[in-house]
């Protein structure tokens, strides 16, 4: 159980393909996990997920601990049977949500006390309790309780790192179930020395896999890539590496090039519900008037149910009339887009053509923030011309 076999090492980058074996099935890596925070990938049934080619689904301990309660999920045989997903699953410990969502939090060396963002009720997570509730949920991969500081605050990162490391050791001791793999989480913000220290400390604890946390939370893309450049080489080659909360298609391609094996992100499903559709040219805003009579599918050539059956004009109509089907179809496409991207990445690594694929993909992929920047620049230029 939890064997990780590297199949192909890319000669030009640090990308690799592998097989990670879990009690609920094998994962071909690099893999992208759609996020089902509340034990559901919003608008999709497990049947839709399976049809998209998704293999790994993520759920969240913080949210499920608060509602419906992890003990209740355990009574239903754990998350797999509670939500009807038979494949591999991963739960986050909830550390990130305590630090980003909870209304109040009070840290002490033993754990963290917080108020629920739902009703203000008082709760406490310790490394041990985060393991117990994740054992109740029963995902194949579970995570250590960690502290997620603001990535640019040096002093805070130093203090938090000591806690995160002590908590990782306690999580490891507390873990009981042999059918779950507990991953350690490297923290340290954007500071190379802290990242190296964190990776080395966790490596000494010998986890079956390692996550890189605290990225894609406010630092620039350059800082994120630079952090991966110093962190990944410190992690054991023969264990899976998981970049938490990333990402956007371009970040996934860059992460793979730096040796990351597992990704998860709410982005594809969240932007879908706002009418944002992922294509290999970049993000398309379906609400745009230019698609009002467009007979093309979202992305010509895509094999998803939405692209095989519906026009952009119809999907735009669903969004304009706030029909629920629009949210579903857009999500079907975006999840399939990410899964197809991973399939292509694995094929290119296997064929030795990943470096060329990476350049071609990034050259063709229009970043949304660049669009926004260009639009703002254009507005300023026009305003200046009117003066
Ligand atoms: Zn599609």
Tab-separated table of C-alpha atoms and ligand atoms in Angstrom, residues 302 304 307 333, ligand 1:
chain	number	residue	atom	x	y	z
A	302	UNK	CA	-12.929	18.968	-26.175
A	304	UNK	CA	-16.590	16.659	-22.472
A	307	UNK	CA	-18.699	20.593	-25.568
A	333	UNK	CA	-16.020	21.335	-18.977
B	1	LIG	ZN1	-15.492	20.694	-22.874
